[in-house]
Coordinates of N, CA and C and ligand atoms in Angstrom, one line a residue:
X1 N 61.1 44.9 -25.3 CA 59.8 45.6 -25.5 C 59.0 45.0 -26.7
X2 N 57.7 45.0 -26.5 CA 56.9 44.4 -27.5 C 56.6 45.4 -28.6
X3 N 56.8 44.9 -29.8 CA 56.5 45.8 -31.0 C 55.3 45.2 -31.7
X4 N 54.1 45.9 -31.5 CA 52.9 45.3 -32.1 C 52.8 45.4 -33.6
X5 N 53.8 46.1 -34.2 CA 53.7 46.1 -35.7 C 54.2 44.8 -36.2
X6 N 54.9 44.0 -35.4 CA 55.4 42.7 -35.8 C 54.2 41.7 -35.7
X7 N 54.5 40.5 -36.2 CA 53.4 39.5 -36.2 C 53.2 38.9 -34.8
X8 N 52.3 39.5 -34.1 CA 52.0 38.9 -32.8 C 50.6 38.5 -32.8
X9 N 50.3 37.5 -33.7 CA 48.9 37.1 -33.7 C 48.8 35.6 -34.0
X10 N 47.7 35.0 -33.6 CA 47.4 33.7 -33.9 C 46.6 33.7 -35.2
X11 N 47.0 32.8 -36.1 CA 46.2 32.7 -37.4 C 44.8 32.3 -37.2
X12 N 44.0 32.4 -38.2 CA 42.6 32.0 -38.1 C 42.3 30.9 -39.2
X13 N 41.2 30.3 -39.0 CA 40.7 29.3 -40.0 C 39.6 29.9 -40.7
X14 N 39.7 30.1 -42.0 CA 38.7 30.8 -42.8 C 38.0 29.7 -43.7
X15 N 36.7 29.5 -43.4 CA 35.9 28.6 -44.2 C 35.1 29.3 -45.2
X16 N 35.2 28.9 -46.5 CA 34.3 29.4 -47.5 C 33.4 28.2 -48.0
X17 N 32.1 28.3 -47.8 CA 31.2 27.3 -48.3 C 30.3 28.0 -49.3
X18 N 29.8 27.2 -50.3 CA 28.8 27.7 -51.2 C 28.2 26.5 -52.0
X19 N 27.1 26.8 -52.6 CA 26.6 25.7 -53.5 C 27.6 25.7 -54.7
X20 N 27.7 24.5 -55.3 CA 28.6 24.4 -56.5 C 28.1 25.4 -57.5
X21 N 29.0 26.2 -58.1 CA 28.7 27.1 -59.2 C 28.6 28.6 -58.7
X22 N 28.6 28.8 -57.4 CA 28.4 30.2 -56.9 C 29.7 31.0 -57.0
X23 N 30.8 30.3 -57.2 CA 32.0 31.1 -57.4 C 33.1 31.0 -56.3
X24 N 32.9 29.9 -55.5 CA 33.9 29.7 -54.3 C 35.3 29.5 -54.8
X25 N 35.5 28.7 -55.8 CA 36.9 28.4 -56.3 C 37.5 29.6 -56.9
X26 N 36.7 30.4 -57.6 CA 37.2 31.6 -58.3 C 37.7 32.6 -57.2
X27 N 36.8 32.8 -56.2 CA 37.2 33.7 -55.1 C 38.4 33.2 -54.3
X28 N 38.4 31.9 -54.0 CA 39.5 31.3 -53.2 C 40.8 31.6 -53.9
X29 N 40.8 31.3 -55.2 CA 42.1 31.4 -56.0 C 42.6 32.9 -55.9
X30 N 41.7 33.8 -56.0 CA 42.2 35.2 -56.0 C 42.7 35.6 -54.6
X31 N 42.0 35.1 -53.6 CA 42.5 35.4 -52.2 C 43.9 34.8 -52.0
X32 N 44.1 33.6 -52.4 CA 45.4 32.9 -52.2 C 46.5 33.6 -53.0
X33 N 46.2 34.0 -54.2 CA 47.1 34.7 -55.1 C 47.6 36.0 -54.5
X34 N 46.6 36.7 -53.8 CA 46.9 38.1 -53.4 C 47.5 38.1 -52.0
X35 N 47.5 37.0 -51.2 CA 47.8 37.1 -49.8 C 48.7 36.0 -49.4
X36 N 50.0 36.3 -49.2 CA 51.0 35.2 -48.8 C 50.8 34.7 -47.4
X37 N 50.0 35.4 -46.6 CA 49.7 34.8 -45.2 C 48.5 33.9 -45.2
X38 N 47.9 33.7 -46.3 CA 46.8 32.8 -46.4 C 47.2 31.6 -47.2
X39 N 47.0 30.4 -46.6 CA 47.3 29.2 -47.3 C 46.1 28.2 -47.3
X40 N 46.1 27.3 -48.3 CA 45.0 26.4 -48.5 C 45.3 25.2 -47.6
X41 N 44.3 24.7 -46.9 CA 44.4 23.5 -46.1 C 44.6 22.3 -47.0
X42 N 45.6 21.4 -46.7 CA 45.8 20.2 -47.5 C 45.2 19.0 -46.7
X43 N 44.2 18.4 -47.2 CA 43.6 17.3 -46.5 C 44.4 16.0 -46.6
X44 N 44.0 15.0 -45.8 CA 44.5 13.6 -46.0 C 43.4 12.9 -46.7
X45 N 43.8 11.9 -47.5 CA 42.8 11.1 -48.2 C 43.4 9.6 -48.3
X46 N 42.5 8.7 -48.3 CA 42.9 7.3 -48.5 C 42.8 6.9 -50.0
X47 N 42.3 7.8 -50.9 CA 42.2 7.4 -52.3 C 43.6 7.5 -53.0
X48 N 43.7 6.8 -54.1 CA 45.0 6.9 -54.8 C 45.2 8.2 -55.5
X49 N 46.4 8.7 -55.7 CA 46.6 9.9 -56.4 C 46.2 9.8 -57.9
X50 N 45.6 10.8 -58.4 CA 45.3 10.8 -59.8 C 46.5 11.3 -60.6
X51 N 46.6 11.1 -61.9 CA 47.8 11.5 -62.6 C 48.0 13.0 -62.4
X52 N 49.2 13.4 -62.1 CA 49.6 14.8 -61.9 C 49.4 15.3 -60.5
X53 N 48.7 14.5 -59.6 CA 48.5 15.0 -58.2 C 49.8 14.7 -57.4
X54 N 50.2 15.7 -56.6 CA 51.4 15.5 -55.8 C 51.1 15.4 -54.3
X55 N 51.8 14.4 -53.7 CA 51.6 14.2 -52.3 C 52.1 15.4 -51.5
X56 N 51.2 15.9 -50.6 CA 51.6 17.1 -49.8 C 51.1 18.4 -50.4
X57 N 50.7 18.4 -51.7 CA 50.3 19.6 -52.3 C 48.8 19.5 -52.6
X58 N 48.4 18.4 -53.3 CA 47.0 18.2 -53.6 C 46.3 17.6 -52.4
X59 N 46.9 16.6 -51.9 CA 46.5 15.9 -50.6 C 47.7 15.3 -50.0
X60 N 47.5 14.8 -48.7 CA 48.5 13.9 -48.1 C 47.8 12.5 -48.3
X61 N 48.5 11.7 -49.1 CA 47.9 10.4 -49.4 C 48.3 9.4 -48.4
X62 N 47.3 8.8 -47.7 CA 47.6 7.9 -46.5 C 46.9 6.6 -46.7
X63 N 47.3 5.6 -45.9 CA 46.6 4.3 -45.9 C 45.4 4.4 -45.1
X64 N 44.5 3.4 -45.3 CA 43.3 3.4 -44.4 C 43.6 3.2 -43.0
X65 N 44.7 2.4 -42.8 CA 45.1 2.1 -41.4 C 45.5 3.4 -40.7
X66 N 46.3 4.2 -41.4 CA 46.8 5.5 -40.8 C 45.6 6.4 -40.6
X67 N 44.6 6.4 -41.5 CA 43.4 7.2 -41.4 C 42.7 6.9 -40.1
X68 N 42.4 5.5 -39.9 CA 41.7 5.1 -38.7 C 42.4 5.4 -37.4
X69 N 43.8 5.3 -37.5 CA 44.6 5.7 -36.3 C 44.4 7.2 -36.0
X70 N 44.4 8.0 -37.1 CA 44.3 9.5 -36.9 C 42.9 9.8 -36.3
X71 N 41.9 9.1 -36.7 CA 40.5 9.4 -36.2 C 40.5 9.0 -34.7
X72 N 41.1 7.8 -34.4 CA 41.1 7.3 -33.0 C 41.8 8.2 -32.1
X73 N 42.9 8.8 -32.6 CA 43.8 9.7 -31.8 C 43.2 11.2 -31.8
X74 N 42.1 11.4 -32.4 CA 41.5 12.7 -32.4 C 42.4 13.7 -33.2
X75 N 43.1 13.1 -34.2 CA 44.0 13.9 -35.0 C 43.4 14.6 -36.2
X76 N 42.1 14.5 -36.4 CA 41.5 15.2 -37.5 C 40.4 16.1 -37.0
X77 N 40.5 17.4 -37.5 CA 39.5 18.4 -37.1 C 38.1 18.1 -37.7
X78 N 38.1 17.5 -38.8 CA 36.8 17.0 -39.4 C 37.2 15.9 -40.4
X79 N 36.3 15.0 -40.6 CA 36.5 13.9 -41.5 C 35.2 13.4 -42.1
X80 N 35.3 12.8 -43.3 CA 34.1 12.3 -43.9 C 34.5 11.1 -44.9
X81 N 33.5 10.3 -45.1 CA 33.7 9.3 -46.2 C 32.9 9.8 -47.4
X82 N 33.6 9.8 -48.5 CA 32.9 10.1 -49.8 C 33.1 8.9 -50.7
X83 N 32.0 8.3 -51.1 CA 32.0 7.1 -51.8 C 32.8 6.1 -51.0
X84 N 33.9 5.5 -51.7 CA 34.7 4.5 -51.0 C 35.9 5.0 -50.3
X85 N 36.1 6.3 -50.3 CA 37.3 6.9 -49.8 C 37.1 7.8 -48.5
X86 N 38.1 7.9 -47.7 CA 38.0 8.7 -46.5 C 38.9 10.0 -46.7
X87 N 38.4 11.1 -46.1 CA 39.1 12.4 -46.2 C 39.0 13.0 -44.8
X88 N 40.0 13.9 -44.6 CA 40.0 14.6 -43.3 C 41.0 15.7 -43.3
X89 N 40.8 16.6 -42.3 CA 41.7 17.8 -42.1 C 42.6 17.5 -40.9
X90 N 43.9 17.4 -41.1 CA 44.8 17.1 -40.0 C 45.0 18.2 -39.0
X91 N 44.8 17.9 -37.8 CA 44.8 18.9 -36.7 C 46.2 19.5 -36.6
X92 N 47.2 18.7 -36.6 CA 48.6 19.2 -36.2 C 49.1 20.1 -37.3
X93 N 48.8 19.9 -38.6 CA 49.3 20.8 -39.7 C 48.6 22.1 -39.6
X94 N 47.3 22.1 -39.3 CA 46.6 23.4 -39.1 C 47.2 24.2 -37.9
X95 N 47.4 23.5 -36.8 CA 47.9 24.1 -35.6 C 49.2 24.8 -35.9
X96 N 50.1 24.1 -36.6 CA 51.4 24.6 -36.9 C 51.3 26.0 -37.7
X97 N 50.4 26.0 -38.6 CA 50.2 27.3 -39.4 C 49.7 28.4 -38.5
X98 N 48.7 28.1 -37.7 CA 48.1 29.1 -36.9 C 49.1 29.7 -35.9
X99 N 50.0 28.8 -35.4 CA 51.0 29.3 -34.5 C 52.0 30.1 -35.2
X100 N 52.2 30.0 -36.5 CA 53.1 30.7 -37.3 C 52.5 32.0 -37.9
X101 N 51.3 32.4 -37.3 CA 50.6 33.6 -37.7 C 50.1 33.5 -39.2
X102 N 49.9 32.3 -39.7 CA 49.3 32.2 -41.0 C 47.9 31.7 -40.9
X103 N 47.0 32.2 -41.9 CA 45.6 31.8 -41.9 C 45.4 30.7 -42.9
X104 N 44.5 29.8 -42.5 CA 44.3 28.6 -43.3 C 42.9 28.6 -43.9
X105 N 42.8 28.5 -45.2 CA 41.6 28.5 -46.0 C 41.0 27.1 -46.2
X106 N 39.7 26.9 -45.9 CA 39.1 25.6 -46.0 C 37.9 25.7 -47.0
X107 N 37.9 24.7 -47.9 CA 36.8 24.6 -48.9 C 36.1 23.3 -48.4
X108 N 35.1 23.5 -47.5 CA 34.3 22.4 -47.0 C 32.8 22.7 -47.0
X109 N 32.0 21.7 -47.0 CA 30.6 21.9 -47.1 C 30.0 22.1 -45.7
X110 N 28.7 22.3 -45.5 CA 28.1 22.6 -44.2 C 28.4 21.6 -43.2
X111 N 28.5 20.3 -43.6 CA 28.8 19.3 -42.6 C 30.2 19.4 -42.1
X112 N 31.2 19.6 -43.0 CA 32.6 19.8 -42.6 C 32.7 21.0 -41.7
X113 N 31.9 22.1 -42.0 CA 32.0 23.3 -41.3 C 31.4 23.1 -39.8
X114 N 30.4 22.3 -39.7 CA 29.8 22.0 -38.4 C 30.9 21.3 -37.5
X115 N 31.6 20.3 -38.1 CA 32.6 19.6 -37.4 C 33.7 20.5 -37.0
X116 N 34.2 21.3 -37.9 CA 35.2 22.3 -37.6 C 34.8 23.2 -36.4
X117 N 33.6 23.6 -36.4 CA 33.0 24.4 -35.3 C 33.1 23.7 -34.0
X118 N 32.8 22.4 -34.0 CA 32.8 21.6 -32.8 C 34.3 21.5 -32.2
X119 N 35.2 21.4 -33.1 CA 36.6 21.2 -32.7 C 37.5 22.4 -32.6
X120 N 37.1 23.5 -33.2 CA 38.0 24.7 -33.3 C 37.3 26.0 -33.4
X121 N 36.2 26.1 -32.6 CA 35.3 27.3 -32.8 C 36.0 28.6 -32.6
X122 N 37.0 28.7 -31.7 CA 37.6 30.0 -31.4 C 38.5 30.5 -32.6
X123 N 39.0 29.5 -33.4 CA 39.9 29.9 -34.5 C 39.1 30.1 -35.8
X124 N 37.8 29.8 -35.8 CA 37.1 29.6 -37.0 C 36.3 30.9 -37.4
X125 N 36.4 31.2 -38.7 CA 35.6 32.3 -39.3 C 34.9 31.7 -40.5
X126 N 33.6 31.7 -40.6 CA 32.9 31.0 -41.6 C 32.1 32.0 -42.5
X127 N 32.3 31.8 -43.8 CA 31.6 32.7 -44.8 C 30.8 31.8 -45.8
X128 N 29.6 32.1 -46.0 CA 28.8 31.4 -47.0 C 28.6 32.3 -48.3
X129 N 29.0 31.8 -49.4 CA 28.9 32.5 -50.7 C 27.6 32.1 -51.4
X130 N 26.8 33.2 -51.7 CA 25.5 32.9 -52.4 C 25.6 33.5 -53.8
X131 N 25.0 32.8 -54.8 CA 24.9 33.4 -56.1 C 23.8 34.6 -56.1
X132 N 23.9 35.5 -57.0 CA 22.9 36.6 -57.0 C 21.5 36.2 -57.3
X133 N 21.3 35.1 -58.0 CA 19.9 34.7 -58.3 C 19.9 33.2 -58.7
X134 N 18.8 32.6 -58.7 CA 18.6 31.2 -59.1 C 19.0 31.1 -60.5
X135 N 18.6 32.0 -61.4 CA 18.9 31.9 -62.8 C 20.4 32.0 -63.1
X136 N 21.0 32.9 -62.4 CA 22.5 33.1 -62.6 C 23.3 31.9 -62.1
X137 N 22.8 31.2 -61.0 CA 23.4 30.0 -60.6 C 23.4 28.9 -61.7
X138 N 22.2 28.8 -62.4 CA 22.1 27.8 -63.4 C 23.0 28.2 -64.6
X139 N 23.1 29.5 -64.9 CA 24.0 30.0 -66.0 C 25.4 29.6 -65.7
X140 N 25.9 29.8 -64.4 CA 27.3 29.5 -64.0 C 27.6 28.0 -64.0
X141 N 26.6 27.2 -63.6 CA 26.8 25.8 -63.6 C 26.9 25.3 -65.1
X142 N 26.1 25.9 -66.0 CA 26.2 25.5 -67.4 C 27.5 25.9 -68.0
X143 N 27.9 27.1 -67.6 CA 29.2 27.7 -68.2 C 30.4 26.9 -67.8
X144 N 30.4 26.4 -66.6 CA 31.5 25.7 -66.1 C 31.7 24.3 -66.7
X145 N 30.6 23.6 -66.7 CA 30.7 22.2 -67.2 C 29.7 22.0 -68.4
X146 N 30.2 21.3 -69.3 CA 29.2 21.0 -70.5 C 28.4 19.8 -70.1
X147 N 27.7 19.9 -69.1 CA 26.9 18.7 -68.6 C 25.6 18.6 -69.3
X148 N 25.0 17.4 -69.3 CA 23.7 17.3 -69.8 C 22.7 18.0 -68.9
X149 N 21.5 18.3 -69.4 CA 20.5 19.0 -68.6 C 20.1 18.3 -67.3
X150 N 20.0 17.0 -67.4 CA 19.6 16.3 -66.2 C 20.7 16.4 -65.1
X151 N 21.9 16.4 -65.5 CA 23.0 16.6 -64.5 C 22.9 18.0 -63.9
X152 N 22.6 19.0 -64.7 CA 22.5 20.4 -64.2 C 21.3 20.4 -63.2
X153 N 20.2 19.8 -63.5 CA 19.0 19.8 -62.7 C 19.4 19.2 -61.3
X154 N 20.2 18.1 -61.3 CA 20.6 17.4 -60.1 C 21.5 18.4 -59.3
X155 N 22.4 19.1 -60.0 CA 23.3 20.0 -59.3 C 22.5 21.2 -58.6
X156 N 21.4 21.6 -59.3 CA 20.6 22.7 -58.8 C 19.9 22.2 -57.5
X157 N 19.4 21.0 -57.5 CA 18.7 20.4 -56.3 C 19.7 20.3 -55.2
X158 N 20.9 19.9 -55.5 CA 22.0 19.8 -54.4 C 22.3 21.2 -53.9
X159 N 22.4 22.1 -54.8 CA 22.7 23.5 -54.4 C 21.6 24.1 -53.5
X160 N 20.4 23.7 -53.7 CA 19.3 24.2 -52.8 C 19.5 23.6 -51.4
X161 N 19.9 22.3 -51.4 CA 20.1 21.7 -50.1 C 21.3 22.4 -49.3
X162 N 22.4 22.6 -50.1 CA 23.5 23.3 -49.5 C 23.1 24.7 -49.0
X163 N 22.4 25.4 -49.8 CA 22.0 26.8 -49.4 C 21.1 26.9 -48.2
X164 N 20.4 25.8 -47.9 CA 19.5 25.8 -46.8 C 20.3 26.0 -45.5
X165 N 21.6 25.9 -45.5 CA 22.4 26.0 -44.3 C 23.0 27.3 -44.1
X166 N 22.6 28.3 -45.0 CA 23.2 29.7 -44.9 C 23.3 30.3 -43.5
X167 N 22.3 30.0 -42.8 CA 22.1 30.7 -41.5 C 23.1 30.2 -40.4
X168 N 23.8 29.1 -40.7 CA 24.8 28.6 -39.7 C 26.1 29.3 -39.8
X169 N 26.3 30.2 -40.8 CA 27.6 30.9 -41.0 C 27.7 32.2 -40.4
X170 N 28.9 32.7 -40.2 CA 29.1 34.0 -39.5 C 28.8 35.1 -40.5
X171 N 29.2 35.0 -41.8 CA 29.1 36.0 -42.8 C 28.4 35.5 -44.1
X172 N 27.7 36.3 -44.8 CA 27.1 36.0 -46.1 C 27.6 37.0 -47.1
X173 N 28.2 36.4 -48.2 CA 28.7 37.3 -49.3 C 27.9 36.9 -50.5
X174 N 27.3 37.8 -51.2 CA 26.6 37.5 -52.5 C 27.6 37.8 -53.6
X175 N 27.9 36.8 -54.4 CA 28.8 36.9 -55.5 C 28.1 37.3 -56.7
X176 N 27.8 38.6 -56.8 CA 27.3 39.2 -58.1 C 28.5 39.7 -58.9
X177 N 29.0 40.8 -58.5 CA 30.2 41.3 -59.1 C 31.4 40.7 -58.4
X178 N 32.3 40.0 -59.2 CA 33.4 39.2 -58.6 C 34.3 40.1 -57.8
X179 N 34.8 41.2 -58.3 CA 35.7 42.1 -57.6 C 35.1 42.5 -56.3
X180 N 33.9 42.9 -56.2 CA 33.2 43.3 -55.0 C 33.2 42.1 -54.0
X181 N 32.8 41.0 -54.4 CA 32.8 39.8 -53.5 C 34.2 39.5 -52.9
X182 N 35.2 39.6 -53.8 CA 36.6 39.3 -53.3 C 36.9 40.4 -52.3
X183 N 36.6 41.7 -52.6 CA 36.9 42.8 -51.6 C 36.2 42.6 -50.3
X184 N 35.0 42.1 -50.4 CA 34.2 41.8 -49.1 C 34.8 40.7 -48.3
X185 N 35.3 39.7 -48.9 CA 35.9 38.6 -48.2 C 37.2 39.1 -47.6
X186 N 38.0 39.9 -48.3 CA 39.2 40.4 -47.8 C 38.9 41.4 -46.6
X187 N 37.8 42.1 -46.6 CA 37.5 43.0 -45.5 C 37.2 42.2 -44.3
X188 N 36.5 41.1 -44.4 CA 36.2 40.2 -43.3 C 37.5 39.6 -42.7
X189 N 38.3 39.2 -43.6 CA 39.6 38.6 -43.1 C 40.4 39.7 -42.4
X190 N 40.5 40.9 -42.9 CA 41.2 42.0 -42.3 C 40.7 42.3 -40.9
X191 N 39.4 42.4 -40.8 CA 38.8 42.7 -39.5 C 39.0 41.5 -38.5
X192 N 38.8 40.3 -38.9 CA 38.9 39.1 -38.0 C 40.4 39.0 -37.5
X193 N 41.3 39.4 -38.4 CA 42.7 39.3 -37.9 C 43.0 40.2 -36.8
X194 N 42.2 41.3 -36.6 CA 42.4 42.3 -35.6 C 41.6 42.0 -34.3
X195 N 40.9 40.9 -34.3 CA 40.1 40.6 -33.1 C 41.2 40.4 -31.9
X196 N 40.8 41.0 -30.8 CA 41.8 41.0 -29.7 C 42.2 39.6 -29.3
X197 N 41.3 38.6 -29.4 CA 41.6 37.3 -29.0 C 42.7 36.7 -29.8
X198 N 42.9 37.2 -31.0 CA 44.0 36.7 -31.9 C 45.3 37.4 -31.8
X199 N 45.3 38.6 -31.1 CA 46.5 39.4 -30.9 C 47.2 39.0 -29.6
X200 N 48.3 38.3 -29.8 CA 49.1 37.8 -28.7 C 49.9 38.9 -28.1
X201 N 49.9 38.9 -26.7 CA 50.8 39.9 -26.0 C 50.2 41.3 -25.9
X202 N 48.9 41.4 -26.1 CA 48.3 42.8 -26.0 C 48.4 43.4 -24.6
X203 N 48.2 42.5 -23.6 CA 48.2 43.1 -22.2 C 49.6 43.7 -21.9
X204 N 50.6 42.9 -22.3 CA 52.0 43.4 -22.0 C 52.3 44.7 -22.8
X205 N 51.7 44.7 -24.0 CA 52.0 45.9 -24.9 C 51.3 47.1 -24.3
X206 N 50.0 47.0 -23.8 CA 49.3 48.1 -23.3 C 49.9 48.5 -21.9
X207 N 50.4 47.5 -21.1 CA 51.0 47.8 -19.9 C 52.2 48.7 -20.1
X208 N 53.0 48.4 -21.1 CA 54.2 49.2 -21.5 C 53.8 50.6 -21.9
X209 N 52.7 50.7 -22.7 CA 52.2 52.0 -23.1 C 51.8 52.9 -21.9
X210 N 51.3 52.2 -20.9 CA 50.7 52.9 -19.7 C 51.7 53.1 -18.6
X211 N 52.9 52.7 -18.8 CA 54.0 52.7 -17.8 C 54.2 54.1 -17.2
Ligands
ADP301 P1 32.3 27.0 -57.4 O1 33.7 26.8 -57.0 O2 31.5 27.6 -56.3 O3 31.6 25.7 -57.8 P2 33.4 28.5 -59.6 O4 34.4 29.4 -58.9 O5 34.0 27.3 -60.3 O6 32.3 28.0 -58.6 O7 32.5 29.4 -60.6 C1 31.5 28.8 -61.4 C2 31.5 29.6 -62.8 O8 31.0 30.9 -62.5 C3 32.9 29.8 -63.4 O9 32.8 29.7 -64.8 C4 33.3 31.2 -63.0 O10 34.2 31.8 -63.9 C5 32.0 31.9 -63.0 N1 31.9 33.0 -62.0 C6 32.4 33.1 -60.7 N2 32.1 34.2 -60.1 C7 31.4 35.0 -61.0 C8 30.8 36.3 -61.1 N3 30.9 37.1 -60.0 N4 30.2 36.7 -62.2 C9 30.2 35.9 -63.3 N5 30.7 34.7 -63.3 C10 31.3 34.2 -62.2
5GP302 P1 38.2 14.2 -54.8 O1 38.5 12.7 -54.4 O2 37.5 14.3 -56.1 O3 39.4 15.0 -54.7 O4 37.2 14.7 -53.7 C1 36.0 14.1 -53.4 C2 35.2 14.8 -52.4 O5 35.9 14.8 -51.1 C3 34.9 16.2 -52.7 O6 33.5 16.5 -52.5 C4 35.7 17.0 -51.7 O7 35.1 18.2 -51.4 C5 35.7 16.1 -50.6 N1 36.9 16.3 -49.7 C6 38.1 16.6 -50.0 N2 38.9 16.8 -48.9 C7 38.1 16.7 -47.8 C8 38.2 16.9 -46.4 O8 39.3 17.2 -45.9 N3 37.1 16.8 -45.7 C9 35.9 16.5 -46.2 N4 34.9 16.4 -45.3 N5 35.7 16.3 -47.5 C10 36.8 16.4 -48.3

């Protein structure tokens, strides 16, 4: 007999995007701390590990040859070159987690989100985090990094470019009050987990109810 209180569901892929400074890292950290069924996606990269970085935790560090093989074999759900290094999201690792009823959190920009949408739309839930105002975004960028004013100005311009893609996302959360924003993301996650397409064995369960 099917017991629907047990985990009979396929995990989902949760994308959080935002302009730098809107609070995406802060919100992600809280979600991951509070929810053992949510795990962070670990990317592959061809760059060398930095001091303190651990293989399999911060990144899977791979050679360029392996990277190109993965791309050719369609083994990456999305990939990009950033400066001289290559990065990507390994398809098989994500699939393993989804099959084990775990949700995978992604910290990718709008371009990565578009690629994920092309390769895994059914599993994908996308949220765009906005700051409450232009001025508050500038305050948060200043608070986080003691950067020179010209660096802040560049970040603000980049933020405007990122924010222009807000309409490509499923949900918009304005991060004014942090606790409220975290609660809103959790509510989205809770509802998306209950979508019937993610609940495995529903037909058999209902058939048994109606016997
Ligand atoms: P991102 O990952 O989007 O670049 P961070 O999470 O690093 O942004 O947040 C940028 C700064 O803003 C940090 O100093 C963080 O503590 C602060 N911050 C985040 N959310 C809020 C909020 N709701 N209210 C005030 N400050 C916040
Ligand atoms: P870093 O080398 O400093 O860790 O990351 C450099 C850049 O690569 C960052 O902008 C980061 O967001 C991006 N990046 C890291 N992993 C991935 C990934 O899996 N896919 C894509 N598209 N970009 C990534």
